[in-house]
Amino acid sequence: MKTTRIAMLGLGTVGKSVVEILAHQNTVVIDKILVRNPHRHTIDLPLTTNVWEIIEDPDIDIVVEVMGGVDPAYEYVTSALHSGKSVVTANKEVVARYGQELMELARQNRQGFLFEASVGGGIPILDALNWHLRTTVIHAIEGVINGTTNFILHEMEQGMEFSHALKRAQALGFAEQDPSADVGGWDSARKLSILSGLAFNSWIHAEEEQVSGITHVKSSHLHRLRDMGFGLRLVARAEAQASSLGFVVAPTVYPLGHRYLQLSGSQNAVGIFSQAGTIWFEGPGAGGIATATSIVSDIQRIRFSLPDREPLRFDNVPVADIDDAYLIFREEARQPMPEVPDSLQKGPGYLLSSYPLPPDKGLVQYRFRAK
Ligand code: HSE
C-alpha cells in the first residue's frame, strides 16, 4: 500500500501528540504543518504559515485540522475537501455547526471527513455510532462529556472554590481557550449535537437548545446535596420522543454511588440506550495522546476504506424539552421550605418536583435523575 501523505493545521497539545504517534509509523508521513509562528517551534518537520501551500499541494492526501475555533478552520476544511483531500478534525465547534454539510461535501468529492476526536477525546464513541450501531434503534444517548466541569465539580466537592478549580483545569490543559464554553455548557452541547446527529440522523444546532452550565453552582450547594445523599454533574442527554428529539444539557443531581459521580479528572462517560441494550463508554475525554489516538485511527480508516461508504441521510426533526424531575432545596438548611402543593414529594430538607418552581430567593433547583 502506498504511503499516505498528510498535512496538519495547528500544532498545539493534540497536534504535537499526533506527530509523536506518527513518528513510530512509516506508512503515514507528515509533509507540512501550518502554524502561526514558526519561530515558536523546534520541531524537525516543514512548517508553513501559508495554508495554500497545503491545499494546493497535489501530493497531500489527508488534512488533519487541530487548530480549533470556527474561523478560519471551517474555510480551510471546506477548501481542503473541495480540492480533493480527505479531512480528519478534532474541531467540535466546526463539526457541531457544519458536520452535515461537510460530510456531504466530502461524499461529493469522494473523500473522507472523520471527527472521532471531537467528542470524548480518546473514547471510540463516534466509530461505534457510525458503524457498530448504525442499524440499531437508539432510544437515548446521555453522558458526562465535558472534563473541565467534571473536574471543577469534583474539586468543589473537596472544598475548592469555583474560580480556583477552573484555574487548575486550565493549567492541566482540559479547559478550552475560552473556558466559558466549558462552564456555560456549550462544549457539552456541541458534543451532544454531534452524538445525536449520528445517533438520530438529525443535526441539532446546540446554540438554539436547552443548555445551562455550572456557573451558578456554589460549594455550599454541593455540600448540602452531599449531606442529603446526592452529587451533581453536568450531564447532556438527547432522546427520541414520539415525533421530536429531546435535547438538554444541565447540572443534574444523582444519588451518591452513581457512575457519573465516580469519574475523575477529565474522564467522560457516555451511555447509549438502544435496542441492543445499554452500552456504556468510559475513558479519557481530553488529553494530547488520547485525542491524537482518535485522530490517527481516523487517518487509518480513511487510508483503508472510507470514501466508498454509503452516504448518511439526515432528517430535520423538531426539538423538544425533556421532562424531568427537579430537586429543590433551601440553601439555608434551617429555613423551612415554602408552601408547596401536596403533589410534591418531600424529603429531608428537599422537595422533588416534576416541574421547575418559579425562581425564589434562597431556593436552589437542579435537574434530578433517580437512575
Ligand atoms: N474542554 C474540553 C473538556 C476538552 O473539558 O472536555 C475536550 O473536548
PDB file of N, CA and C in Angstrom, residues 6 8 27 52 126 151 220 266 304 327 346:
ATOM      1  N   ILE A   6       0.228  13.350   4.776  1.00  0.00           N
ATOM      2  CA  ILE A   6      -0.740  14.229   5.445  1.00  0.00           C
ATOM      3  C   ILE A   6      -0.124  15.606   5.730  1.00  0.00           C
ATOM      4  N   MET A   8      -0.848  18.964   8.557  1.00  0.00           N
ATOM      5  CA  MET A   8      -1.605  19.325   9.756  1.00  0.00           C
ATOM      6  C   MET A   8      -1.848  20.820   9.793  1.00  0.00           C
ATOM      7  N   THR A  27       4.004   4.338   7.405  1.00  0.00           N
ATOM      8  CA  THR A  27       3.017   4.326   6.315  1.00  0.00           C
ATOM      9  C   THR A  27       2.334   5.688   6.168  1.00  0.00           C
ATOM     10  N   TRP A  52      -2.340  27.710   1.737  1.00  0.00           N
ATOM     11  CA  TRP A  52      -2.484  27.304   0.318  1.00  0.00           C
ATOM     12  C   TRP A  52      -1.345  26.401  -0.119  1.00  0.00           C
ATOM     13  N   LEU A 126     -17.837   7.734  18.411  1.00  0.00           N
ATOM     14  CA  LEU A 126     -18.433   8.038  17.109  1.00  0.00           C
ATOM     15  C   LEU A 126     -18.282   6.849  16.171  1.00  0.00           C
ATOM     16  N   PHE A 151     -14.152  17.932  36.450  1.00  0.00           N
ATOM     17  CA  PHE A 151     -13.028  18.204  37.339  1.00  0.00           C
ATOM     18  C   PHE A 151     -13.399  19.300  38.347  1.00  0.00           C
ATOM     19  N   SER A 220     -21.362  25.490  48.584  1.00  0.00           N
ATOM     20  CA  SER A 220     -22.367  25.224  49.624  1.00  0.00           C
ATOM     21  C   SER A 220     -23.487  24.330  49.073  1.00  0.00           C
ATOM     22  N   SER A 266     -10.452  14.388  33.847  1.00  0.00           N
ATOM     23  CA  SER A 266     -11.152  14.708  32.608  1.00  0.00           C
ATOM     24  C   SER A 266     -11.844  13.489  32.018  1.00  0.00           C
ATOM     25  N   PHE A 304      -7.812   3.043   4.487  1.00  0.00           N
ATOM     26  CA  PHE A 304      -8.242   1.711   4.089  1.00  0.00           C
ATOM     27  C   PHE A 304      -9.596   1.660   3.406  1.00  0.00           C
ATOM     28  N   LEU A 327     -34.869  18.586  41.781  1.00  0.00           N
ATOM     29  CA  LEU A 327     -34.569  18.533  43.203  1.00  0.00           C
ATOM     30  C   LEU A 327     -34.407  19.974  43.666  1.00  0.00           C
ATOM     31  N   LYS A 346     -41.854  15.271  49.511  1.00  0.00           N
ATOM     32  CA  LYS A 346     -40.907  15.943  50.405  1.00  0.00           C
ATOM     33  C   LYS A 346     -39.849  14.979  50.921  1.00  0.00           C
TER      34      LYS A 346
END
